[in-house]
Amino acid sequence: MKINFKKYLLNAIWLTFPILLWNVIFASRLPAQFLPDIFWKDIPLPVMYGENILRTVIFAMPVFISLGESPKKQGLAWYLIGTSIYFLAWLPLLFAPGSAWSTSMAGFMAPAYTPLLWMVGIALLGNEFYFPLRYRPIYYIAPAILFTIFHCTHAAIIYLRNF
């Protein structure tokens, strides 16, 4: 049996790795409001479950999406620009947590709403599923939008408690 390594290299899951690595490296360095003991304290169950279920979908679904051999320029742009904006959204919180931007609702919540940009990029880069269903970007974008709504709701609850 011949193993098709190209199939594994052209899997959308690889696109989630920079995001996951960034989170693993820097999440513990965010302001105290983002630490798990505070961030998850007294969050309404529908928000908590909705966010976590959709997070699981968002990070698991790319395993089932193959990428085309030549990336689509629009999808690549959304992914690269979106990932950059997501990373940049963290910097004020990491290096200037007391700044006007970091203590504003828009700045505090930036890591919650900017992921939608790179998620749209993944959706647009997708070529087909590994199972018999015609691939359409909306199949990934719809749960990405729902996740963003829950994630932003959670971040807004934390913001309103602390500022």
mmCIF file of C-alpha atoms in Angstrom:
data_model
loop_
_atom_site.group_PDB
_atom_site.id
_atom_site.type_symbol
_atom_site.label_atom_id
_atom_site.label_comp_id
_atom_site.label_asym_id
_atom_site.label_seq_id
_atom_site.Cartn_x
_atom_site.Cartn_y
_atom_site.Cartn_z
ATOM 1 C CA MET A 1 0.000 0.000 0.000
ATOM 2 C CA LYS A 2 1.418 3.355 -1.061
ATOM 3 C CA ILE A 3 1.081 6.248 1.386
ATOM 4 C CA ASN A 4 0.126 9.542 -0.217
ATOM 5 C CA PHE A 5 2.202 12.063 1.768
ATOM 6 C CA LYS A 6 0.987 14.921 -0.418
ATOM 7 C CA LYS A 7 -2.508 14.337 0.970
ATOM 8 C CA TYR A 8 -1.194 14.868 4.499
ATOM 9 C CA LEU A 9 0.897 17.903 3.577
ATOM 10 C CA LEU A 10 -2.092 19.563 1.910
ATOM 11 C CA ASN A 11 -4.288 19.299 4.996
ATOM 12 C CA ALA A 12 -5.840 22.433 6.498
ATOM 13 C CA ILE A 13 -4.950 21.317 10.028
ATOM 14 C CA TRP A 14 -1.423 22.675 9.497
ATOM 15 C CA LEU A 15 -2.908 26.174 9.256
ATOM 16 C CA THR A 16 -4.104 25.981 12.859
ATOM 17 C CA PHE A 17 -0.653 25.176 14.256
ATOM 18 C CA PRO A 18 0.765 28.751 14.301
ATOM 19 C CA ILE A 19 -2.342 29.895 16.184
ATOM 20 C CA LEU A 20 -2.153 27.040 18.689
ATOM 21 C CA LEU A 21 1.585 27.552 19.190
ATOM 22 C CA TRP A 22 1.096 31.304 19.750
ATOM 23 C CA ASN A 23 -1.601 30.595 22.339
ATOM 24 C CA VAL A 24 0.518 28.011 24.158
ATOM 25 C CA ILE A 25 3.523 30.351 24.310
ATOM 26 C CA PHE A 26 1.808 33.625 25.206
ATOM 27 C CA ALA A 27 -1.558 32.952 26.893
ATOM 28 C CA SER A 28 -0.041 32.739 30.376
ATOM 29 C CA ARG A 29 1.595 36.159 29.860
ATOM 30 C CA LEU A 30 -1.681 37.989 29.237
ATOM 31 C CA PRO A 31 -3.156 40.236 31.961
ATOM 32 C CA ALA A 32 -4.700 38.516 34.981
ATOM 33 C CA GLN A 33 -8.245 38.826 33.583
ATOM 34 C CA PHE A 34 -7.291 36.261 30.917
ATOM 35 C CA LEU A 35 -5.943 33.654 33.331
ATOM 36 C CA PRO A 36 -8.219 30.591 33.537
ATOM 37 C CA ASP A 37 -9.256 31.075 37.183
ATOM 38 C CA ILE A 38 -10.637 34.520 36.384
ATOM 39 C CA PHE A 39 -11.551 34.104 32.716
ATOM 40 C CA TRP A 40 -13.780 31.068 33.303
ATOM 41 C CA LYS A 41 -15.222 32.091 36.686
ATOM 42 C CA ASP A 42 -19.032 32.389 36.734
ATOM 43 C CA ILE A 43 -19.442 32.369 32.953
ATOM 44 C CA PRO A 44 -23.037 31.399 32.055
ATOM 45 C CA LEU A 45 -23.182 27.744 31.031
ATOM 46 C CA PRO A 46 -24.717 28.392 27.578
ATOM 47 C CA VAL A 47 -21.818 30.743 26.773
ATOM 48 C CA MET A 48 -19.221 28.340 28.163
ATOM 49 C CA TYR A 49 -20.602 25.293 26.363
ATOM 50 C CA GLY A 50 -21.283 27.145 23.123
ATOM 51 C CA GLU A 51 -17.784 28.607 23.036
ATOM 52 C CA ASN A 52 -16.008 25.354 23.884
ATOM 53 C CA ILE A 53 -18.043 23.151 21.552
ATOM 54 C CA LEU A 54 -17.541 25.578 18.680
ATOM 55 C CA ARG A 55 -13.827 25.960 19.503
ATOM 56 C CA THR A 56 -13.535 22.181 19.209
ATOM 57 C CA VAL A 57 -15.344 22.256 15.852
ATOM 58 C CA ILE A 58 -13.138 25.102 14.576
ATOM 59 C CA PHE A 59 -9.895 23.346 15.473
ATOM 60 C CA ALA A 60 -11.016 19.805 14.529
ATOM 61 C CA MET A 61 -12.788 20.522 11.255
ATOM 62 C CA PRO A 62 -9.595 21.414 9.316
ATOM 63 C CA VAL A 63 -8.470 17.785 9.706
ATOM 64 C CA PHE A 64 -11.202 16.934 7.200
ATOM 65 C CA ILE A 65 -10.380 19.724 4.722
ATOM 66 C CA SER A 66 -7.787 19.361 1.990
ATOM 67 C CA LEU A 67 -6.049 22.327 0.450
ATOM 68 C CA GLY A 68 -5.561 22.774 -3.264
ATOM 69 C CA GLU A 69 -2.095 22.263 -4.717
ATOM 70 C CA SER A 70 -1.937 25.932 -5.673
ATOM 71 C CA PRO A 71 -3.308 28.142 -2.903
ATOM 72 C CA LYS A 72 -6.112 30.517 -3.722
ATOM 73 C CA LYS A 73 -4.746 34.062 -3.472
ATOM 74 C CA GLN A 74 -7.808 35.464 -1.729
ATOM 75 C CA GLY A 75 -7.792 32.712 0.904
ATOM 76 C CA LEU A 76 -4.052 33.018 1.435
ATOM 77 C CA ALA A 77 -4.378 36.793 1.881
ATOM 78 C CA TRP A 78 -7.194 36.392 4.425
ATOM 79 C CA TYR A 79 -5.194 33.771 6.307
ATOM 80 C CA LEU A 80 -1.846 35.611 6.366
ATOM 81 C CA ILE A 81 -3.281 39.058 7.077
ATOM 82 C CA GLY A 82 -5.773 37.623 9.569
ATOM 83 C CA THR A 83 -3.090 35.677 11.427
ATOM 84 C CA SER A 84 -0.876 38.775 11.538
ATOM 85 C CA ILE A 85 -3.716 40.941 12.859
ATOM 86 C CA TYR A 86 -4.561 38.276 15.449
ATOM 87 C CA PHE A 87 -0.947 38.180 16.655
ATOM 88 C CA LEU A 88 -0.764 41.995 16.676
ATOM 89 C CA ALA A 89 -3.979 42.149 18.729
ATOM 90 C CA TRP A 90 -2.161 40.412 21.569
ATOM 91 C CA LEU A 91 0.866 42.723 21.669
ATOM 92 C CA PRO A 92 -0.696 45.682 23.536
ATOM 93 C CA LEU A 93 -2.166 43.269 26.091
ATOM 94 C CA LEU A 94 1.223 41.610 26.548
ATOM 95 C CA PHE A 95 3.437 44.706 26.601
ATOM 96 C CA ALA A 96 1.140 47.585 27.609
ATOM 97 C CA PRO A 97 -1.727 46.050 29.595
ATOM 98 C CA GLY A 98 -2.558 49.358 31.284
ATOM 99 C CA SER A 99 -2.703 51.367 28.050
ATOM 100 C CA ALA A 100 -5.838 53.116 26.852
ATOM 101 C CA TRP A 101 -6.146 50.564 24.031
ATOM 102 C CA SER A 102 -5.714 47.504 26.260
ATOM 103 C CA THR A 103 -8.258 48.776 28.777
ATOM 104 C CA SER A 104 -10.793 49.751 26.112
ATOM 105 C CA MET A 105 -13.448 47.222 25.180
ATOM 106 C CA ALA A 106 -12.177 47.048 21.573
ATOM 107 C CA GLY A 107 -8.580 46.455 22.677
ATOM 108 C CA PHE A 108 -9.388 43.990 25.436
ATOM 109 C CA MET A 109 -11.634 41.983 23.122
ATOM 110 C CA ALA A 110 -9.350 42.105 20.051
ATOM 111 C CA PRO A 111 -8.011 38.557 20.580
ATOM 112 C CA ALA A 112 -11.658 37.383 20.635
ATOM 113 C CA TYR A 113 -12.876 38.948 17.380
ATOM 114 C CA THR A 114 -9.745 38.930 15.195
ATOM 115 C CA PRO A 115 -9.603 35.102 14.835
ATOM 116 C CA LEU A 116 -12.527 35.333 12.424
ATOM 117 C CA LEU A 117 -10.110 36.761 9.832
ATOM 118 C CA TRP A 118 -7.742 33.777 9.771
ATOM 119 C CA MET A 119 -10.689 31.378 10.023
ATOM 120 C CA VAL A 120 -12.189 32.892 6.857
ATOM 121 C CA GLY A 121 -8.759 32.383 5.279
ATOM 122 C CA ILE A 122 -8.801 28.679 6.142
ATOM 123 C CA ALA A 123 -12.315 28.378 4.732
ATOM 124 C CA LEU A 124 -11.318 30.058 1.465
ATOM 125 C CA LEU A 125 -8.147 27.962 1.146
ATOM 126 C CA GLY A 126 -10.100 24.724 1.493
ATOM 127 C CA ASN A 127 -10.484 22.682 -1.652
ATOM 128 C CA GLU A 128 -12.460 19.587 -0.697
ATOM 129 C CA PHE A 129 -13.458 17.389 2.208
ATOM 130 C CA TYR A 130 -11.913 13.968 2.720
ATOM 131 C CA PHE A 131 -15.425 12.523 2.752
ATOM 132 C CA PRO A 132 -18.178 12.587 0.116
ATOM 133 C CA LEU A 133 -19.645 16.062 0.603
ATOM 134 C CA ARG A 134 -19.030 18.927 -1.778
ATOM 135 C CA TYR A 135 -16.803 21.489 -0.054
ATOM 136 C CA ARG A 136 -18.134 24.999 0.392
ATOM 137 C CA PRO A 137 -16.361 27.653 2.499
ATOM 138 C CA ILE A 138 -19.602 28.429 4.347
ATOM 139 C CA TYR A 139 -19.371 25.032 6.072
ATOM 140 C CA TYR A 140 -16.374 26.393 7.995
ATOM 141 C CA ILE A 141 -17.317 30.081 8.044
ATOM 142 C CA ALA A 142 -20.714 29.469 9.709
ATOM 143 C CA PRO A 143 -19.290 27.760 12.825
ATOM 144 C CA ALA A 144 -16.441 30.313 12.808
ATOM 145 C CA ILE A 145 -18.963 33.157 13.034
ATOM 146 C CA LEU A 146 -20.875 31.368 15.798
ATOM 147 C CA PHE A 147 -17.644 30.707 17.697
ATOM 148 C CA THR A 148 -16.693 34.378 17.370
ATOM 149 C CA ILE A 149 -20.067 35.431 18.776
ATOM 150 C CA PHE A 150 -19.667 33.166 21.820
ATOM 151 C CA HIS A 151 -15.988 34.078 22.264
ATOM 152 C CA CYS A 152 -16.781 37.814 22.105
ATOM 153 C CA THR A 153 -19.699 37.404 24.495
ATOM 154 C CA HIS A 154 -17.362 35.697 26.952
ATOM 155 C CA ALA A 155 -14.693 38.406 26.549
ATOM 156 C CA ALA A 156 -17.328 41.146 26.976
ATOM 157 C CA ILE A 157 -18.531 39.564 30.235
ATOM 158 C CA ILE A 158 -14.963 39.572 31.564
ATOM 159 C CA TYR A 159 -14.370 43.131 30.358
ATOM 160 C CA LEU A 160 -17.540 44.458 31.992
ATOM 161 C CA ARG A 161 -16.606 42.784 35.286
ATOM 162 C CA ASN A 162 -13.156 44.319 35.346
ATOM 163 C CA PHE A 163 -13.356 47.784 33.757
#
